[in-house]
Tab-separated table of C-alpha atoms in Angstrom:
chain	number	residue	atom	x	y	z
A	1086	UNK	CA	-16.468	20.002	-16.878
A	1087	UNK	CA	-15.557	23.653	-17.194
A	1088	UNK	CA	-16.668	26.040	-14.473
A	1089	UNK	CA	-18.794	29.008	-15.411
A	1090	UNK	CA	-17.014	32.343	-15.253
A	1091	UNK	CA	-18.877	35.575	-14.779
A	1092	UNK	CA	-16.982	38.583	-16.084
A	1093	UNK	CA	-18.041	42.197	-15.728
A	1094	UNK	CA	-17.885	43.942	-19.096
A	1095	UNK	CA	-17.622	47.703	-19.515
A	1096	UNK	CA	-17.159	49.506	-22.825
A	1097	UNK	CA	-15.090	52.709	-22.613
A	1098	UNK	CA	-14.952	54.434	-26.016
A	1099	UNK	CA	-13.649	57.830	-27.038
A	1100	UNK	CA	-16.607	59.291	-28.963
A	1101	UNK	CA	-15.277	62.542	-30.403
A	1102	UNK	CA	-18.050	62.427	-33.028
A	1103	UNK	CA	-20.082	64.230	-30.345
A	1104	UNK	CA	-17.493	67.011	-29.988
A	1105	UNK	CA	-17.245	67.303	-33.765
A	1106	UNK	CA	-21.021	67.660	-34.135
A	1107	UNK	CA	-21.557	64.472	-36.152
A	1108	UNK	CA	-23.769	62.996	-33.433
A	1109	UNK	CA	-25.648	64.218	-30.369
A	1110	UNK	CA	-25.256	62.520	-27.002
A	1111	UNK	CA	-28.900	61.441	-27.341
A	1112	UNK	CA	-28.152	59.758	-30.694
A	1113	UNK	CA	-25.077	58.105	-29.198
A	1114	UNK	CA	-27.142	56.755	-26.314
A	1115	UNK	CA	-29.645	55.343	-28.848
A	1116	UNK	CA	-26.752	53.549	-30.583
A	1117	UNK	CA	-25.643	52.172	-27.200
A	1118	UNK	CA	-29.174	50.914	-26.463
A	1119	UNK	CA	-29.284	49.159	-29.845
A	1120	UNK	CA	-25.829	47.636	-29.225
A	1121	UNK	CA	-26.994	46.282	-25.854
A	1122	UNK	CA	-30.196	44.924	-27.448
A	1123	UNK	CA	-28.305	43.102	-30.205
A	1124	UNK	CA	-25.787	41.657	-27.762
A	1125	UNK	CA	-28.577	40.485	-25.440
A	1126	UNK	CA	-30.220	38.648	-28.371
A	1127	UNK	CA	-27.022	36.567	-28.528
A	1128	UNK	CA	-26.835	36.091	-24.761
A	1129	UNK	CA	-24.071	38.658	-24.222
A	1130	UNK	CA	-24.417	41.549	-21.798
A	1131	UNK	CA	-22.684	44.833	-21.058
A	1132	UNK	CA	-22.544	46.002	-17.461
A	1133	UNK	CA	-21.808	49.576	-18.466
A	1134	UNK	CA	-20.865	51.955	-21.265
A	1135	UNK	CA	-18.732	54.904	-20.186
A	1136	UNK	CA	-17.936	57.227	-23.083
A	1137	UNK	CA	-15.893	60.382	-23.570
A	1138	UNK	CA	-17.650	62.883	-25.878
A	1139	UNK	CA	-14.722	65.345	-25.832
A	1140	UNK	CA	-11.853	66.243	-28.113
A	1141	UNK	CA	-8.934	68.426	-26.981
A	1142	UNK	CA	-8.539	70.415	-30.217
A	1143	UNK	CA	-11.560	69.803	-32.477
A	1144	UNK	CA	-15.260	70.474	-32.257
A	1145	UNK	CA	-17.339	72.944	-30.307
A	1146	UNK	CA	-17.912	73.985	-26.688
A	1147	UNK	CA	-18.611	72.483	-24.234
A	1148	UNK	CA	-16.990	69.399	-25.787
A	1149	UNK	CA	-13.715	70.908	-27.055
A	1150	UNK	CA	-11.712	70.432	-23.874
A	1151	UNK	CA	-8.804	68.439	-22.480
A	1152	UNK	CA	-10.393	66.065	-19.997
A	1153	UNK	CA	-9.611	63.170	-17.683
A	1154	UNK	CA	-12.051	60.856	-19.445
A	1155	UNK	CA	-10.492	60.722	-22.934
A	1156	UNK	CA	-8.341	57.607	-23.250
A	1157	UNK	CA	-5.541	57.034	-22.470
A	1158	UNK	CA	-6.496	59.097	-19.397
A	1159	UNK	CA	-7.931	56.972	-16.627
A	1160	UNK	CA	-11.052	58.922	-15.593
A	1161	UNK	CA	-13.674	56.614	-17.112
A	1162	UNK	CA	-11.878	53.409	-16.103
A	1163	UNK	CA	-11.714	54.707	-12.532
A	1164	UNK	CA	-15.427	55.593	-12.634
A	1165	UNK	CA	-16.355	52.177	-14.078
A	1166	UNK	CA	-14.261	50.469	-11.383
A	1167	UNK	CA	-16.032	52.415	-8.631
A	1168	UNK	CA	-19.544	51.854	-10.014
A	1169	UNK	CA	-19.070	48.200	-11.009
A	1170	UNK	CA	-16.807	47.189	-8.092
A	1171	UNK	CA	-13.874	46.269	-10.325
A	1172	UNK	CA	-10.261	45.772	-9.370
A	1173	UNK	CA	-8.434	47.541	-12.212
A	1174	UNK	CA	-5.203	45.616	-11.694
A	1175	UNK	CA	-7.094	42.370	-12.338
A	1176	UNK	CA	-8.885	43.765	-15.376
A	1177	UNK	CA	-8.382	43.489	-19.132
A	1178	UNK	CA	-8.422	46.240	-21.719
A	1179	UNK	CA	-9.291	45.122	-25.248
A	1180	UNK	CA	-8.918	47.628	-28.048
A	1181	UNK	CA	-7.614	48.330	-31.530
A	1182	UNK	CA	-5.616	51.492	-30.733
A	1183	UNK	CA	-2.403	52.093	-28.820
A	1184	UNK	CA	-4.352	54.578	-26.661
A	1185	UNK	CA	-6.301	51.558	-25.377
A	1186	UNK	CA	-3.051	49.798	-24.499
A	1187	UNK	CA	-1.691	52.948	-22.851
A	1188	UNK	CA	-4.855	52.996	-20.702
A	1189	UNK	CA	-4.190	49.351	-19.760
A	1190	UNK	CA	-0.619	50.195	-18.730
A	1191	UNK	CA	-1.718	53.235	-16.695
A	1192	UNK	CA	-4.304	51.272	-14.680
A	1193	UNK	CA	-2.191	48.117	-14.325
A	1194	UNK	CA	-4.517	45.979	-16.455
A	1195	UNK	CA	-3.593	43.408	-19.084
A	1196	UNK	CA	-3.919	44.785	-22.635
A	1197	UNK	CA	-5.129	42.929	-25.720
A	1198	UNK	CA	-4.470	44.782	-28.991
A	1199	UNK	CA	-6.803	43.650	-31.776
A	1200	UNK	CA	-5.177	43.296	-35.167
A	1201	UNK	CA	-2.126	45.327	-34.194
A	1202	UNK	CA	1.504	44.926	-35.040
A	1203	UNK	CA	3.681	43.203	-32.486
A	1204	UNK	CA	6.080	46.081	-31.935
A	1205	UNK	CA	5.407	48.661	-29.289
A	1206	UNK	CA	3.922	52.042	-30.112
A	1207	UNK	CA	5.391	55.330	-28.964
A	1208	UNK	CA	5.717	55.997	-25.264
A	1209	UNK	CA	4.508	52.590	-24.076
A	1210	UNK	CA	5.413	51.403	-20.595
A	1211	UNK	CA	4.676	47.748	-21.309
A	1212	UNK	CA	3.733	45.195	-23.904
A	1213	UNK	CA	0.315	44.350	-25.275
A	1214	UNK	CA	-0.782	40.890	-26.267
A	1215	UNK	CA	-1.710	41.077	-29.952
A	1216	UNK	CA	-4.875	39.175	-30.860
A	1217	UNK	CA	-6.662	38.585	-34.156
A	1218	UNK	CA	-10.109	39.651	-32.952
A	1219	UNK	CA	-12.323	40.232	-29.936
A	1220	UNK	CA	-13.124	36.503	-29.708
A	1221	UNK	CA	-9.447	35.657	-29.223
A	1222	UNK	CA	-9.178	38.428	-26.609
A	1223	UNK	CA	-12.173	36.967	-24.751
A	1224	UNK	CA	-10.739	33.429	-24.916
A	1225	UNK	CA	-7.345	34.587	-23.616
A	1226	UNK	CA	-8.980	36.626	-20.836
A	1227	UNK	CA	-11.023	33.633	-19.695
A	1228	UNK	CA	-7.964	31.353	-19.818
A	1229	UNK	CA	-6.053	33.911	-17.747
A	1230	UNK	CA	-8.852	34.049	-15.157
A	1231	UNK	CA	-8.756	30.226	-14.938
A	1232	UNK	CA	-4.960	30.309	-14.495
A	1233	UNK	CA	-5.237	32.814	-11.610
A	1234	UNK	CA	-7.408	30.458	-9.553
């Protein structure tokens, strides 16, 4: 029989649509509530959503700034780790951009690049494991957790 694994799941998106005026933070939070509701209907849960509303060069004040929270900077991952009691070096970053993988490298986590090419992007300090989709990333994460025991 397979043992049950409980994983903490945090979503850490760059949401520059706020900086660019396409969406208010209130509208973004409504989208996040709906996302959580739909996931819960399927028995999946998010422990936290930590988003960056900024953009360094586009949009309007107060959102047009260089910040520590915009990936690949580590501000939101550090905050999530503190609030959710996570050990970043034993964590996984799943994403479809090289900025997600750069975040993984900076915090010492394992990176899963969805649908990416197998070669490294510019300025990478490590390799990402390329996966077809989020399901494969989840399966590989769970297998890795089992292997660490």
